[in-house]
Coordinates of C-alpha atoms and ligand atoms in Angstrom, one line a residue:
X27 CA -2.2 -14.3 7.0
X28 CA 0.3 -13.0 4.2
X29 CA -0.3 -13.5 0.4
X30 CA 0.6 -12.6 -3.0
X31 CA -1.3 -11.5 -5.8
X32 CA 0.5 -11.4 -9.5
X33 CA -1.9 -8.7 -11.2
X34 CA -4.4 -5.2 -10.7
X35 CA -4.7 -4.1 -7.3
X36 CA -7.8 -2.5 -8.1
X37 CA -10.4 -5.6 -8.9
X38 CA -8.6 -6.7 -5.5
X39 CA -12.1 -7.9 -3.8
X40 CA -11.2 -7.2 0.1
X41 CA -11.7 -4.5 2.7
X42 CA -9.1 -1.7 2.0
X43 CA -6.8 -1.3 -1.1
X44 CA -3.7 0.7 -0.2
X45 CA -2.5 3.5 -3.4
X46 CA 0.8 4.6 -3.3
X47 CA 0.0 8.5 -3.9
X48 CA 2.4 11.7 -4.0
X49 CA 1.7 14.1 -1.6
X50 CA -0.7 16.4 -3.2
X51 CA -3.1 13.4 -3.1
X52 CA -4.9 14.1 -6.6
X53 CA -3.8 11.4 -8.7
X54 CA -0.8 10.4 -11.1
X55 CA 0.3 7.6 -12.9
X56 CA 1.2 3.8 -12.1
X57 CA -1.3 2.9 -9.5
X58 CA -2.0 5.8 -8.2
X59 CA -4.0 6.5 -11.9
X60 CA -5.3 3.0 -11.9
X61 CA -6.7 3.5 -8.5
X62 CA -8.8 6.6 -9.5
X63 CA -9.7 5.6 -12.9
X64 CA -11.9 2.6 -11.4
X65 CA -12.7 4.8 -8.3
X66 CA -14.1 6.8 -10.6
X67 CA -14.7 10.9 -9.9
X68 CA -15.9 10.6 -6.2
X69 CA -12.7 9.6 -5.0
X70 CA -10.6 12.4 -6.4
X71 CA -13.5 14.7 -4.7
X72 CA -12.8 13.5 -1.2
X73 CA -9.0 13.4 -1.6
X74 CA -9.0 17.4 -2.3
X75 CA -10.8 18.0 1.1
X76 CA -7.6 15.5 2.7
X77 CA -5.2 18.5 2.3
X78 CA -2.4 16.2 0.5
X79 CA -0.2 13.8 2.8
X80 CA 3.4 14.1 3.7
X81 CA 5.6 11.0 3.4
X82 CA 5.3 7.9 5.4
X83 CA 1.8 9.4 6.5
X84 CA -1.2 7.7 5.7
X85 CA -5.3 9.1 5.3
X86 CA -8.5 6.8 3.9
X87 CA -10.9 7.2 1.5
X88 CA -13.9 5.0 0.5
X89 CA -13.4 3.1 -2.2
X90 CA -16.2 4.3 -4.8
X91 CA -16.7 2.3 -7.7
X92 CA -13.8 -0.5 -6.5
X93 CA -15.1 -3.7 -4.8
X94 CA -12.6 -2.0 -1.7
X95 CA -14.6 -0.5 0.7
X96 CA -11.9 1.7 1.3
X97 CA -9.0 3.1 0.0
X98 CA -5.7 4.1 2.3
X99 CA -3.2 6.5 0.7
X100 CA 0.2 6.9 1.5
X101 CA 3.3 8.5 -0.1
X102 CA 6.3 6.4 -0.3
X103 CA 9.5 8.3 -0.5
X104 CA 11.0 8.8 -3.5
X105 CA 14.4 7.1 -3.9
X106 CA 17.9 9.3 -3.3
X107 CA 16.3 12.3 -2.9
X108 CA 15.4 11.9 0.8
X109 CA 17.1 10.6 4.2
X110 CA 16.1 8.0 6.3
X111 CA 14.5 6.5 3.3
X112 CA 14.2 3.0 4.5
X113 CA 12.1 4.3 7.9
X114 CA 9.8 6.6 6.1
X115 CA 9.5 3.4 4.0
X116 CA 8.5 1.5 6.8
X117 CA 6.2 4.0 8.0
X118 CA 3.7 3.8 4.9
X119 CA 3.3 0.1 5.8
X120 CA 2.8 0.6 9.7
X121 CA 1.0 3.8 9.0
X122 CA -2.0 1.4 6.7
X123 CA -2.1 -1.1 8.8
X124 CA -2.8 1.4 12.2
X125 CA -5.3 2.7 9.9
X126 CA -6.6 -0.7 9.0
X127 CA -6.8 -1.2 12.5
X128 CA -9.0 1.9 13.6
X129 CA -11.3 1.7 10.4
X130 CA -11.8 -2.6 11.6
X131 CA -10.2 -3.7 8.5
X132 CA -9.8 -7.3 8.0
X133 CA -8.6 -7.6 4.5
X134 CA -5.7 -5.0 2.9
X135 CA -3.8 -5.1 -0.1
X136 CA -0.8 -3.1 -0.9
X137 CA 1.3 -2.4 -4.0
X138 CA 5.1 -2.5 -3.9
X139 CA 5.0 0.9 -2.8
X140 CA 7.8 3.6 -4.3
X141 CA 9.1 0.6 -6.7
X142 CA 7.8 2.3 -9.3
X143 CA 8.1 6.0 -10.6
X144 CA 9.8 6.4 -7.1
X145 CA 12.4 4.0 -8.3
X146 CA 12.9 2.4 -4.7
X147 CA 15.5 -0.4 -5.2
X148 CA 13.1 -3.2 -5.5
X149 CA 15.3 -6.0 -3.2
X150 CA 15.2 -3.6 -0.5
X151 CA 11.7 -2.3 -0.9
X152 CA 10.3 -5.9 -1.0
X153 CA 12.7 -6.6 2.4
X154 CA 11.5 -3.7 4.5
X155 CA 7.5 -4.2 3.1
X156 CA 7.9 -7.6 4.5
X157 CA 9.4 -6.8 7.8
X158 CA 7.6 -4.3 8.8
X159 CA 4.3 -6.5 7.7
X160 CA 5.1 -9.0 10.0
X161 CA 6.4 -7.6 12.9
X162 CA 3.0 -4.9 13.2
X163 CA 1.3 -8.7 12.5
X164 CA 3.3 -9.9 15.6
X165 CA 2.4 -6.9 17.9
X166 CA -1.6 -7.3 16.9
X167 CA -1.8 -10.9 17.2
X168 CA -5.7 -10.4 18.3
X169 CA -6.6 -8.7 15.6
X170 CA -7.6 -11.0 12.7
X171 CA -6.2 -9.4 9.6
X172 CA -5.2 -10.8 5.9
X173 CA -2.2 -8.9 4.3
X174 CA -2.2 -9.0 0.3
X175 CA 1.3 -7.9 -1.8
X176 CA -0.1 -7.1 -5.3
X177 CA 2.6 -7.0 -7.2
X178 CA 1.9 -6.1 -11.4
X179 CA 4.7 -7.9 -12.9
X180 CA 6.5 -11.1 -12.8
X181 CA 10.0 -9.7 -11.4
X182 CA 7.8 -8.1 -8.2
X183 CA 6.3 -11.2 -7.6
X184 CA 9.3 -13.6 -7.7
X185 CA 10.5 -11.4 -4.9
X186 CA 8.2 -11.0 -2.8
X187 CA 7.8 -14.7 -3.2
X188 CA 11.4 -15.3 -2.3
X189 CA 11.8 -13.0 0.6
X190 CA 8.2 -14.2 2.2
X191 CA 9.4 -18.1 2.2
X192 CA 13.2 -17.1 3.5
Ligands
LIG201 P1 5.6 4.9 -6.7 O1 5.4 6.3 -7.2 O2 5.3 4.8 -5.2 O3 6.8 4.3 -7.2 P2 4.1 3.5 -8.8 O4 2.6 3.4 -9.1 O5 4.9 4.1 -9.9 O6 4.3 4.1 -7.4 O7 4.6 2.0 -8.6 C1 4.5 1.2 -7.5 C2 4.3 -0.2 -7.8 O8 2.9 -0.4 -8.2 C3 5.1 -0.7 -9.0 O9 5.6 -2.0 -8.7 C4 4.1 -0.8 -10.1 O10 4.5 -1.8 -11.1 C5 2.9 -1.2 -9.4 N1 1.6 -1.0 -10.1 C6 1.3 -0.2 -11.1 N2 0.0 -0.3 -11.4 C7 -0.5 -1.2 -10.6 C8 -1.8 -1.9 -10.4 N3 -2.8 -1.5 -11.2 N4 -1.9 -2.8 -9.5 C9 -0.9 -3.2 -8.7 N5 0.3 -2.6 -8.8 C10 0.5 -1.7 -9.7

């Protein structure tokens, strides 16, 4: 099942919550800050043994002080300054949800991964988040698992909301 949440991905109550990191893997700002703020110090411990993560990878944490249980990072590309941006895209989503899969995650949230500091054009970034949502949903249909969008602001959601009912 696929739904959207207008608000902070971090009192998300459900298994996993997915940060969209840089590579070095020890914090920055938009969610990524939020994240570890109400982690609290634990989590930025463990990501320093992770050894950072390139782009379109994805490693898991716990979750700390979140009501998560986990946390999955991945590193969304950052827009024009990379090729095959829309597939390493892609790969952050599928990457998660493997992960989701292997750690028996039933319950995942992501942000709108690279829409912010990373200034991913959000129409396209909603499209491919989507796709590549549904068809890993489509190729696990076994596997009980809810999918969350948290989206912070009003624009995000509308979007998401539009593309998930087209
Ligand atoms: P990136 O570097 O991948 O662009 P950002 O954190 O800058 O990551 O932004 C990604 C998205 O996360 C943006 O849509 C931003 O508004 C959103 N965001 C920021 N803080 C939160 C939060 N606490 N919960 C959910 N989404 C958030």
């Amino acid at each position: 099942m696929i739904s959207i949440d207008l608000g902070d991905i971090t009192i998300l109550d459900c298994d996993a919550i997915v940060n969209a990191a840089n590579k070095t893997l020890l914090g920055g700002g938009g969610v990524d800050g939020a994240i570890h703020r109400r982690a609290g110090r634990e989590l930025l411990a463990e990501c320093r043994t992770l050894g950072g993560c390139e782009t379109g990878e994805a490693k898991i944490t716990k979750g700390y002080n979140l009501k998560a249980k986990y946390v999955i990072h991945t590193v969304g590309p950052i827009c024009s300054t990379q090729k095959n941006q829309a597939s390493l895209l892609a790969n952050c989503y599928k990457n998660s949800l493997d992960l989701a899969l292997k750690h028996d995650i039933h319950s995942i949230a992501f942000p709108a991964i690279s829409t912010g500091v990373y200034h991913y054009p959000l129409e396209e970034a909603t499209k491919i988040a989507i796709s590549t949502v549904k068809t890993w949903l489509d190729m696990h249909k076994d596997y009980k698992l809810d999918i969350i969008f948290s989206c912070f602001d009003e624009k995000t959601y509308n979007m998401y909301q539009r593309y998930l009912e087209a």
